[in-house]
CSV table of C-alpha atoms in Angstrom, one decimal:
chain,number,residue,atom,x,y,z
W,1,MET,CA,19.9,4.7,12.8
W,2,ASP,CA,18.5,6.1,9.5
W,3,GLU,CA,16.2,4.2,7.2
W,4,LEU,CA,19.0,2.8,5.0
W,5,GLU,CA,20.9,1.4,8.0
W,6,LEU,CA,17.7,-0.1,9.3
W,7,VAL,CA,17.0,-1.8,5.9
W,8,MET,CA,20.5,-3.2,5.7
W,9,ALA,CA,20.4,-4.5,9.3
W,10,SER,CA,16.9,-6.0,8.6
W,11,GLN,CA,18.2,-7.8,5.5
W,12,GLU,CA,20.9,-9.3,7.7
W,13,GLY,CA,18.3,-10.7,10.0
W,14,ASP,CA,18.1,-8.1,12.7
W,15,ARG,CA,14.6,-8.4,14.0
W,16,LEU,CA,14.7,-5.2,16.1
W,17,ALA,CA,15.8,-3.2,13.1
W,18,LEU,CA,13.0,-4.6,11.0
W,19,SER,CA,10.5,-3.9,13.9
W,20,MET,CA,11.7,-0.3,14.0
W,21,LEU,CA,11.5,0.1,10.3
W,22,LEU,CA,7.9,-1.3,10.2
W,23,ARG,CA,6.9,0.8,13.2
W,24,ASN,CA,8.2,4.0,11.6
W,25,ASN,CA,6.1,3.3,8.5
W,26,TYR,CA,3.0,1.8,10.2
W,27,PRO,CA,0.8,5.0,10.5
W,28,PHE,CA,1.6,5.9,6.9
W,29,LEU,CA,0.6,2.5,5.7
W,30,VAL,CA,-2.6,2.2,7.7
W,31,ARG,CA,-3.7,5.7,6.5
W,32,TYR,CA,-2.9,4.9,2.9
W,33,LEU,CA,-4.8,1.6,3.0
W,34,MET,CA,-7.7,3.2,4.8
W,35,LYS,CA,-8.1,5.7,2.0
W,36,ILE,CA,-7.9,3.2,-0.9
W,37,THR,CA,-10.1,0.6,0.8
W,38,MET,CA,-12.5,3.1,2.5
W,39,HIS,CA,-12.7,0.4,5.2
W,40,PRO,CA,-10.8,0.9,8.4
W,41,GLN,CA,-10.9,-2.7,9.6
W,42,LEU,CA,-9.8,-4.1,6.3
W,43,ALA,CA,-7.0,-1.5,6.3
W,44,GLU,CA,-5.8,-2.8,9.7
W,45,ASP,CA,-5.9,-6.4,8.5
W,46,LEU,CA,-4.1,-5.6,5.2
W,47,THR,CA,-1.4,-3.6,7.2
W,48,GLN,CA,-0.6,-6.7,9.3
W,49,GLU,CA,-0.5,-8.9,6.2
W,50,THR,CA,1.8,-6.4,4.5
W,51,MET,CA,4.2,-6.4,7.4
W,52,MET,CA,4.4,-10.2,7.3
W,53,LYS,CA,5.0,-10.2,3.5
W,54,ALA,CA,7.6,-7.5,4.0
W,55,MET,CA,9.4,-9.6,6.6
W,56,GLU,CA,9.4,-12.6,4.1
W,57,LYS,CA,10.6,-10.5,1.2
W,58,ILE,CA,12.9,-8.0,2.9
W,59,ARG,CA,16.0,-9.4,1.1
W,60,LEU,CA,14.4,-8.6,-2.2
W,61,TYR,CA,14.1,-4.9,-1.5
W,62,ASN,CA,16.8,-3.2,-3.5
W,63,GLY,CA,16.3,0.4,-2.5
W,64,SER,CA,15.3,1.6,-6.0
W,65,SER,CA,12.2,3.2,-4.4
W,66,LYS,CA,11.5,4.5,-1.0
W,67,PHE,CA,10.8,1.9,1.6
W,68,SER,CA,7.3,3.3,2.2
W,69,SER,CA,6.6,3.0,-1.6
W,70,TRP,CA,7.7,-0.6,-1.5
W,71,LEU,CA,5.3,-1.2,1.4
W,72,ILE,CA,2.4,0.4,-0.3
W,73,THR,CA,3.1,-1.7,-3.4
W,74,ILE,CA,2.8,-4.9,-1.3
W,75,GLY,CA,-0.3,-3.5,0.4
W,76,THR,CA,-2.0,-2.5,-2.8
W,77,ASN,CA,-1.4,-5.9,-4.4
W,78,LEU,CA,-2.8,-7.7,-1.3
W,79,TYR,CA,-5.9,-5.5,-1.5
W,80,MET,CA,-6.3,-6.4,-5.2
W,81,ASP,CA,-5.9,-10.1,-4.3
W,82,VAL,CA,-8.7,-9.7,-1.6
W,83,LEU,CA,-11.0,-8.1,-4.2
W,84,ARG,CA,-10.2,-10.8,-6.8
W,85,LYS,CA,-11.0,-13.6,-4.3
W,86,GLN,CA,-14.3,-12.0,-3.2
W,87,LYS,CA,-17.5,-12.2,-5.2
W,88,ARG,CA,-18.4,-8.8,-6.7
W,89,GLU,CA,-21.7,-8.6,-4.9
W,90,GLN,CA,-20.2,-9.7,-1.6
W,91,ALA,CA,-17.4,-7.1,-1.9
W,92,TRP,CA,-20.0,-4.4,-2.7
W,93,HIS,CA,-22.1,-5.2,0.4
W,94,GLN,CA,-19.0,-5.1,2.6
W,95,GLU,CA,-17.9,-1.8,1.2
W,96,GLU,CA,-21.3,-0.3,1.7
W,97,GLN,CA,-21.5,-1.5,5.2
W,98,ALA,CA,-18.0,-0.1,6.0
W,99,LEU,CA,-18.9,3.2,4.4
W,100,ARG,CA,-22.2,3.5,6.4
W,101,LYS,CA,-20.2,2.8,9.6
W,102,MET,CA,-17.6,5.4,8.8
W,103,LYS,CA,-20.3,8.0,8.0
W,104,TRP,CA,-22.1,7.2,11.2
W,105,GLN,CA,-18.9,7.6,13.2
W,106,VAL,CA,-18.2,11.0,11.6
W,107,GLU,CA,-21.7,12.3,12.0
W,108,SER,CA,-21.8,11.2,15.6
W,109,GLN,CA,-18.8,13.4,16.2
W,110,GLY,CA,-20.9,16.3,14.9
W,111,ASP,CA,-19.2,16.6,11.5
W,112,GLU,CA,-20.6,16.1,8.0
W,113,TRP,CA,-19.4,13.3,5.7
W,114,PRO,CA,-18.2,14.9,2.5
W,115,GLU,CA,-20.1,14.0,-0.7
W,116,LEU,CA,-16.8,13.8,-2.6
W,117,LEU,CA,-15.7,10.9,-0.3
W,118,ASP,CA,-19.0,9.2,-1.0
W,119,ALA,CA,-18.5,9.5,-4.7
W,120,LEU,CA,-14.8,8.3,-4.4
W,121,ALA,CA,-15.9,5.2,-2.5
W,122,ARG,CA,-18.4,4.4,-5.2
W,123,ILE,CA,-16.0,4.4,-8.1
W,124,ASN,CA,-14.0,1.3,-9.1
W,125,GLU,CA,-10.8,0.7,-7.0
W,126,GLY,CA,-8.7,0.5,-10.2
W,127,ILE,CA,-9.5,4.2,-10.7
W,128,ARG,CA,-9.8,5.2,-7.0
W,129,ILE,CA,-6.2,4.1,-6.2
W,130,PRO,CA,-4.4,6.1,-8.9
W,131,ILE,CA,-6.5,9.2,-8.1
W,132,ILE,CA,-5.6,9.1,-4.4
W,133,MET,CA,-1.9,8.3,-5.1
W,134,LYS,CA,-1.7,11.2,-7.6
W,135,HIS,CA,-3.8,13.9,-6.0
W,136,TYR,CA,-3.3,13.2,-2.3
W,137,TYR,CA,0.2,11.7,-2.1
W,138,GLY,CA,1.7,13.4,-5.2
W,139,TYR,CA,3.2,10.3,-6.8
W,140,SER,CA,4.2,10.5,-10.5
W,141,TYR,CA,2.3,8.5,-13.1
W,142,ASP,CA,5.4,6.3,-13.5
W,143,GLU,CA,5.6,5.6,-9.8
W,144,ILE,CA,1.8,4.8,-9.7
W,145,GLY,CA,2.2,2.5,-12.7
W,146,ARG,CA,5.1,0.6,-11.0
W,147,VAL,CA,3.0,0.2,-7.8
W,148,MET,CA,-0.1,-1.1,-9.7
W,149,GLY,CA,1.8,-3.0,-12.4
W,150,ILE,CA,0.2,-1.0,-15.3
W,151,PRO,CA,1.6,1.4,-17.9
W,152,SER,CA,1.9,5.0,-16.9
W,153,GLY,CA,-0.3,6.0,-19.9
W,154,THR,CA,-3.1,3.9,-18.5
W,155,VAL,CA,-2.6,5.5,-15.1
W,156,LYS,CA,-2.9,9.0,-16.7
W,157,SER,CA,-6.1,8.1,-18.5
W,158,ARG,CA,-7.6,6.5,-15.3
W,159,VAL,CA,-6.9,9.6,-13.2
W,160,SER,CA,-8.3,11.9,-15.8
W,161,ASN,CA,-11.4,9.9,-16.5
W,162,GLY,CA,-11.8,9.2,-12.8
W,163,LEU,CA,-11.8,12.9,-11.9
W,164,LYS,CA,-14.4,13.5,-14.7
W,165,GLU,CA,-16.5,10.8,-13.2
W,166,LEU,CA,-16.2,12.3,-9.7
W,167,ARG,CA,-17.3,15.7,-11.0
W,168,ARG,CA,-20.2,14.1,-12.8
W,169,GLU,CA,-21.3,12.3,-9.7
W,170,LEU,CA,-21.1,15.4,-7.6
W,171,ALA,CA,-23.1,17.4,-10.2
W,172,ASP,CA,-25.7,14.7,-10.2
W,173,ASP,CA,-25.9,14.8,-6.4
W,174,GLU,CA,-26.4,18.6,-6.5
W,175,GLN,CA,-29.3,18.4,-9.0
X,1,MET,CA,-11.3,35.3,-24.9
X,2,ASN,CA,-13.7,33.3,-27.2
X,3,ASN,CA,-16.3,30.9,-26.0
X,4,LYS,CA,-14.1,27.8,-26.4
X,5,ASP,CA,-11.4,29.4,-24.3
X,6,LYS,CA,-13.9,30.4,-21.6
X,7,GLU,CA,-15.2,26.8,-21.6
X,8,ASN,CA,-11.7,25.4,-21.2
X,9,SER,CA,-10.8,27.7,-18.4
X,10,SER,CA,-14.0,27.0,-16.6
X,11,LYS,CA,-13.3,23.2,-16.9
X,12,ALA,CA,-9.8,23.7,-15.6
X,13,ALA,CA,-11.0,25.7,-12.7
X,14,LYS,CA,-13.6,23.0,-11.8
X,15,GLY,CA,-10.9,20.4,-12.1
X,16,LEU,CA,-8.6,22.3,-9.7
X,17,GLN,CA,-11.5,22.8,-7.3
X,18,THR,CA,-12.2,19.0,-7.2
X,19,GLU,CA,-8.5,18.2,-6.7
X,20,GLN,CA,-8.3,20.7,-3.8
X,21,GLU,CA,-11.6,19.4,-2.3
X,22,LEU,CA,-10.3,15.8,-2.6
X,23,LYS,CA,-7.1,16.7,-0.8
X,24,SER,CA,-8.9,18.4,2.1
X,25,ASP,CA,-11.5,15.7,2.4
X,26,LEU,CA,-8.9,12.9,2.5
X,27,ALA,CA,-7.0,14.9,5.1
X,28,LYS,CA,-10.1,15.2,7.2
X,29,MET,CA,-10.4,11.4,7.1
X,30,GLU,CA,-7.0,11.2,8.8
X,31,GLU,CA,-8.4,13.4,11.6
X,32,TRP,CA,-11.6,11.4,12.0
X,33,PHE,CA,-9.9,8.0,12.1
X,34,PRO,CA,-6.7,8.5,14.0
X,35,VAL,CA,-4.2,5.6,13.8
X,36,TYR,CA,-2.8,4.1,17.0
X,37,THR,CA,0.8,2.9,16.5
X,38,PRO,CA,1.7,0.0,18.8
X,39,ASP,CA,5.0,0.0,20.7
X,40,ILE,CA,8.1,-1.8,19.4
X,41,SER,CA,7.6,-5.0,21.4
X,42,TRP,CA,4.3,-5.6,19.6
X,43,PHE,CA,6.1,-5.5,16.3
X,44,GLU,CA,8.9,-7.8,17.6
X,45,THR,CA,6.3,-10.3,18.9
X,46,ARG,CA,4.5,-10.3,15.6
X,47,LEU,CA,7.7,-10.7,13.6
X,48,ALA,CA,8.8,-13.6,15.9
X,49,ALA,CA,5.5,-15.4,15.4
X,50,GLY,CA,5.7,-14.7,11.6
X,51,GLU,CA,9.2,-16.1,11.4
X,52,LYS,CA,8.2,-19.3,13.2
X,53,LYS,CA,5.2,-19.8,10.9
X,54,LEU,CA,7.4,-19.2,7.8
X,55,ARG,CA,10.0,-21.7,9.1
X,56,ARG,CA,7.3,-24.3,9.6
X,57,LYS,CA,5.9,-23.7,6.1
X,58,LYS,CA,9.4,-24.0,4.5
X,59,ASN,CA,10.0,-27.3,6.4
X,60,ARG,CA,6.7,-28.7,5.2
X,61,GLU,CA,7.6,-27.7,1.6
X,62,TRP,CA,11.0,-29.3,1.8
X,63,ALA,CA,9.5,-32.5,3.3
X,64,PHE,CA,7.0,-32.7,0.4
X,65,PHE,CA,9.8,-32.1,-2.1
X,66,TYR,CA,12.0,-34.9,-0.7
X,67,MET,CA,9.1,-37.3,-0.5
X,68,LEU,CA,8.1,-36.6,-4.1
X,69,ALA,CA,11.8,-37.0,-5.2
X,70,VAL,CA,12.0,-40.4,-3.4
X,71,VAL,CA,8.7,-41.6,-5.1
X,72,ILE,CA,9.9,-40.5,-8.6
X,73,LEU,CA,13.4,-41.8,-8.3
X,74,GLY,CA,12.1,-45.1,-6.7
X,75,SER,CA,9.7,-45.6,-9.6
X,76,ILE,CA,12.4,-44.9,-12.2
X,77,ILE,CA,14.8,-47.4,-10.5
X,78,ALA,CA,12.1,-50.0,-10.2
X,79,VAL,CA,11.2,-49.7,-13.9
X,80,GLY,CA,14.9,-49.7,-14.9
X,81,ALA,CA,15.7,-52.8,-12.8
X,82,ALA,CA,12.6,-54.8,-14.0
X,83,ASN,CA,12.5,-53.7,-17.7
X,84,PRO,CA,15.5,-51.9,-18.9
X,85,ILE,CA,13.9,-51.3,-22.3
X,86,TYR,CA,11.1,-49.2,-20.8
X,87,PHE,CA,13.7,-47.2,-18.9
X,88,ILE,CA,15.6,-46.5,-22.2
X,89,CYS,CA,12.3,-45.5,-23.9
X,90,ILE,CA,11.4,-43.1,-21.1
X,91,GLN,CA,14.9,-41.5,-21.4
X,92,LEU,CA,14.7,-41.2,-25.2
X,93,LEU,CA,11.2,-39.7,-25.0
X,94,GLY,CA,12.4,-37.1,-22.5
X,95,LEU,CA,15.3,-36.2,-24.9
X,96,VAL,CA,12.8,-35.5,-27.6
X,97,ILE,CA,9.9,-33.9,-25.7
X,98,VAL,CA,11.9,-31.5,-23.5
X,99,PRO,CA,13.6,-29.6,-26.4
X,100,ALA,CA,10.3,-29.6,-28.3
X,101,VAL,CA,8.4,-28.1,-25.4
X,102,ILE,CA,11.1,-25.4,-24.9
X,103,ARG,CA,11.0,-24.5,-28.6
X,104,TYR,CA,7.3,-24.3,-28.7
X,105,GLU,CA,7.2,-22.0,-25.6
X,106,LYS,CA,9.9,-19.7,-27.1
X,107,ARG,CA,7.9,-19.4,-30.3
X,108,LYS,CA,4.7,-18.6,-28.4
X,109,ARG,CA,6.5,-15.9,-26.5
X,110,VAL,CA,7.8,-14.2,-29.7
X,111,VAL,CA,4.3,-14.3,-31.2
């Protein structure tokens, strides 16, 4: 069965079809959420919440975007909700802790944690998400705007300013 | 090439370098943190549990809705039976207030 057939069967209540559909998109979703959150545990939790939400709303999926894009829209919104509910300071502490843990894990494998990822983790998520979507996944500004619920012009300026900020941070680190 | 052109091309080169670095570092992240995909039965179990939870939530919401409807209708009938004049007043008030609120909301949206 191809993706469209799985979607149609899922919308008619076929649980096995929905399981297959979610399983096929699971690694993509976890990896995406890991990159935007920079927090592997949070990414896993958000993936499971996204799957539940997708199950609840599967009848609303109209096929105008790829199923994976629909899933990352749900996942991104859930992440933004988590950040809104958390106090800024609490969120910052958790992010720092997760980042330290990731660095330690990488360094214990004998690799070096890139400074660029450090800088990326430090910038605001409203800027980090469009940068990752644009420069890693290759989404267009319009698509990113639809996922984040903001105009494409805003996405463009966030990506451009975000890259400048990253370069500045890297230059500061080098000095 | 004048100084401004040189500056622009150096900026563009730096930008490209950052973008390429970003791509390769994020790709490395995928290697460092591999994702384990559970088998299909795990998804089915999760979905079955989710469906059950959702059904329970919907039942609770319907029960709340029916109880609220019974309370509101009961109060209206009680008021109407005891004092018909109050009942008529409430109805007339509703006739005036509802269109006024709708008109106000519409005007707010235009502004």
